[in-house]
Amino acid sequence: MELKNQQNQTRVTSKSTPPTVSSQSRLSGLFQQPVVLFTLCTIMTLVIASIDWLTELGISIGLFYAVVVFIAGRLPDPRAPLIAAGVGTTLVLVGLFLSPFAGEWWKAVVNRGFSILTIWITAKWIGQQAHEKQTLESIVDGSPIGKLVVDQQGNIALVNTQIEELLGYSRDELIGRPVETVLPEPMRALFSFDKKERADSLRTKPLGTGRNVYAWNKHGEEVPIDIRMTPINTPSGKMVLASIVDMSERIKLETILAARVRQEAAIADFGQRALIERNIDALMKGLVTLITETLQVEYCMILELQPNKQTFFLRAGMGWNEGLVGHARVAVDARTQAGFTLASTGPVIVNDLRTDSRFDGPTLLHDHGVKSGISCIIPGMRERPFGVLGVHSTRSLVFSDDEVNFLQTISTILANAIQRNQAEQTIQASRKKYESLIEHLPDVVYSALSDQTATTTFISQRVKEWTGLDPSAFYDNPENWSSTIHPDDRERTLQTFRSAIANRAEFICEYRILHEDSKRIRHVKDHGMPIINEKNELIRYDGIMRDITEQKEVEQELKRLTTNLEADVEERTLEVRRSHENLRRLAAELTVTEHRERRRLATELHDYLAQLLVVSRIKLGQATTLKPSPEVVELLKSSDQMLDESLMYTRSLIAELSPQVLYQFGLPKAVRWLGEQMKKYGLTVEIHDTVESVDFDDDVAILLYQTVRELLINVAKHAEIKHATVSLSKGPGDHLNITVEDHGKGFKLNTIDNLKKFGLLSIRERLEALQGCFDLDSQPGKGTRATLIVPLHKNQSKPLIPSDIRTPVQKNHLPSSEIVRILLVDDMAMVREGLRSLLQNYTNLKVVAEAENGQEAIELARAVQLDVIVMDINMPKVNGIDATRHILNEAPHLKVIGLSINEDKEQRDLMLQAGAMEHLKKDCPAEELYQAICQACQKK
């Protein structure tokens, strides 16, 4: 900002008129033109030759050729002096024969020879001077800085390209002009001494002497320069060589650097104040003074956003009228600079408030004649700004990026100081609340040193209610705490605390404490956390003790209730199984009964209604032979058409109620017929049938047919697709597999609502009633695949009334003659009972023993003849992994299947490494456990 202002001032003071060029200088420049010099040389040569040839002057005239050579040396071509000397020599020799000479001939030869010698001496001298001049010009032109040569008359004799670029003149425009041409009026007096004194008296003036020197450019503007003058000897005499350096960028950089240093010093000073000062108002008051001095502006303000977010409060300021700071209010309006700043993402810079179209500015700024300024947000806590920091001036200033960054940095430091002050106040309030909370907690809070005696440094007042001892008793004597621990728990508790200190770890320990007077026993849960300092040193333990007496009593009661509940659960489980089997049987019988009724209705419609319709059409046909009137014929035709439509509808209804193809040709043909019928629903069904015929009872065939029909109707209604596939094939184990598949939108299988919505639960019950199973696979956007698996039992008399509860068809099974003897190992009796009830459904499995921990399992494996052990992993005494390893070392022929409540990969790997054949979750389906047992028994 200062640099630009100085530049503006420089332009204002540099508008004086540059010096004009005198007529003498113009005449001097004229005679330096090459054309003029060449013309002059030619005329002089002709005049001298004419006089020489026509008179007897001889040597007196021949010496004038040396003057022509001297003038030719002023031409730009370095060969000009030699050419002039050659021409002069030729003309002198010609004159030897042409000029009238009455004296002796040898005198004429000597005179002419002396003239020729003079001509060539002059040419050599001129050539040497030209060479020295070229050397000087090369040195000047090759210099990286501006070079300007001034002769003894004060005229510019030579300049280089840098001077041309610096001042805007061409070389021809400067050479021959007075040096005052490039010196502004205020600077001429400084160089007048250098011009008037003889060159011998000049002394070298080094660069950077500290003088503020300016030069004129072609546009009449001042250019800051640094100049060094050196006297030099040239062929033209002694001159002054001026070395000129453009100081514009240097002055700019010095100004910017000075401002930056001042800003950084202000930031450092304010940062230190912000760390020390706790009074925010005093800090803000010093800040506004610091900012105005640093940025050299008249006004500074700190506006605090009020809680209503509608107004700003002038919290601190500098330069404003008396009575405004601490009282003035500014509206939070986008039409004001402060409001606009609050809605902006960055700082707001105003060069001229009067012409700024973004906002009008508040009355506060207009009343003080503000024209320019910067404003930025002061960040706050929880994304709510504290307010706005602004600087303003009555001058139209252009602010630099450094000044904007300076103001943003100051606002950030101020925001941190404000937030720290607010945080300290919050901490103090929280500390008071914390102390009050501790005293009202039902728990005991403590701090203890990490020494072997666990010296207590703090303990809440609640401990007096628990132990009968005042908190001070634990500070004075560390042994008092251990004396309150129940004797049976004391050593274990102290050992837990010592181990935690040694490992620098947290601990959780349950033990009992005794009241000193009443001897009342109280169960507590002690949770201690290690406190480690920045040097990674353990300094203390902070902990909390919670009274869990009531919890322990509840656990005892719960244990008693659990024992009773296990018996009730076992009884209720049997009832649920019976109810489930009855419901399954009822659902199957209900479906069969429905189809029997549908078949009866179809038979009635076929045997009675359809026959009546046929007879009615015959009677109408007979009536047409009686030659009735045309009107009657028309009525008879209409009635015949209606009867025909009724007969077609009746046939369709009969097929819908009970397709005769199912009873006449079997299930495969009926499925093909059903595929054709689904075209009425807009669904094309592709049949893949590798089964020619199946031997099912009518009831079983009805159930399967109805199930396939319901699945296809689901596709037509919900899959949003026009194509489905039905496949019939024989599977392993003499089973019939029926698959209904589509590539529609699919659905989620993990919601019971979807299963109920599509009737899939009913289908599953039907298949289980047939001793089969129902497999369903569907994902949103990937279609649905439903598979029915039914055993092919020939001559089945009563398939829908099973004698006992059966499980789905097993893909891998053992011969019924081989009984697998199983040991169940789990620490929960309820889990063992559940596993036993599941496995008892399989006739080839027998649970011969149970164990509640790994140690009992090891002993039973030695004493009882076993085939398979179903082993839990997490158990007391000896866990399932160690027990498996021990048992298989003694009896490698046994098969072990691991169980756990979760799918921990590490536990699974350890169990398999110990020798287990498989690892399953406890809540896996019974079929999955059965398959694992079968596969384990088949492996060698």
Coordinates of C-alpha atoms in Angstrom, one line a residue, residues 1 24 58 110 115 152 186 206 229 241 355 400 439 455 466 619 765 774 820 832 836 887:
M1 CA 0.0 0.0 0.0
Q24 CA 24.0 24.7 -31.5
G58 CA 52.8 21.9 -54.3
V110 CA 60.3 15.5 -52.2
S115 CA 52.5 15.2 -48.6
Q152 CA 33.7 17.5 -22.0
P186 CA 15.3 18.7 -9.2
P206 CA 30.3 4.4 -6.1
M229 CA 30.6 8.3 -12.7
L241 CA 31.4 7.1 -18.1
T355 CA -18.4 3.4 -5.9
S400 CA -1.6 -5.6 -0.9
E439 CA -19.7 -35.7 45.9
T455 CA -1.0 -44.5 48.7
W466 CA -19.2 -47.8 52.9
K619 CA -82.1 -78.2 -28.5
E765 CA -44.4 -76.2 5.4
F774 CA -37.6 -76.0 -0.1
V820 CA -22.8 -92.7 15.8
R832 CA -26.4 -79.1 25.7
R836 CA -29.3 -83.2 22.3
I887 CA -8.0 -85.9 23.4

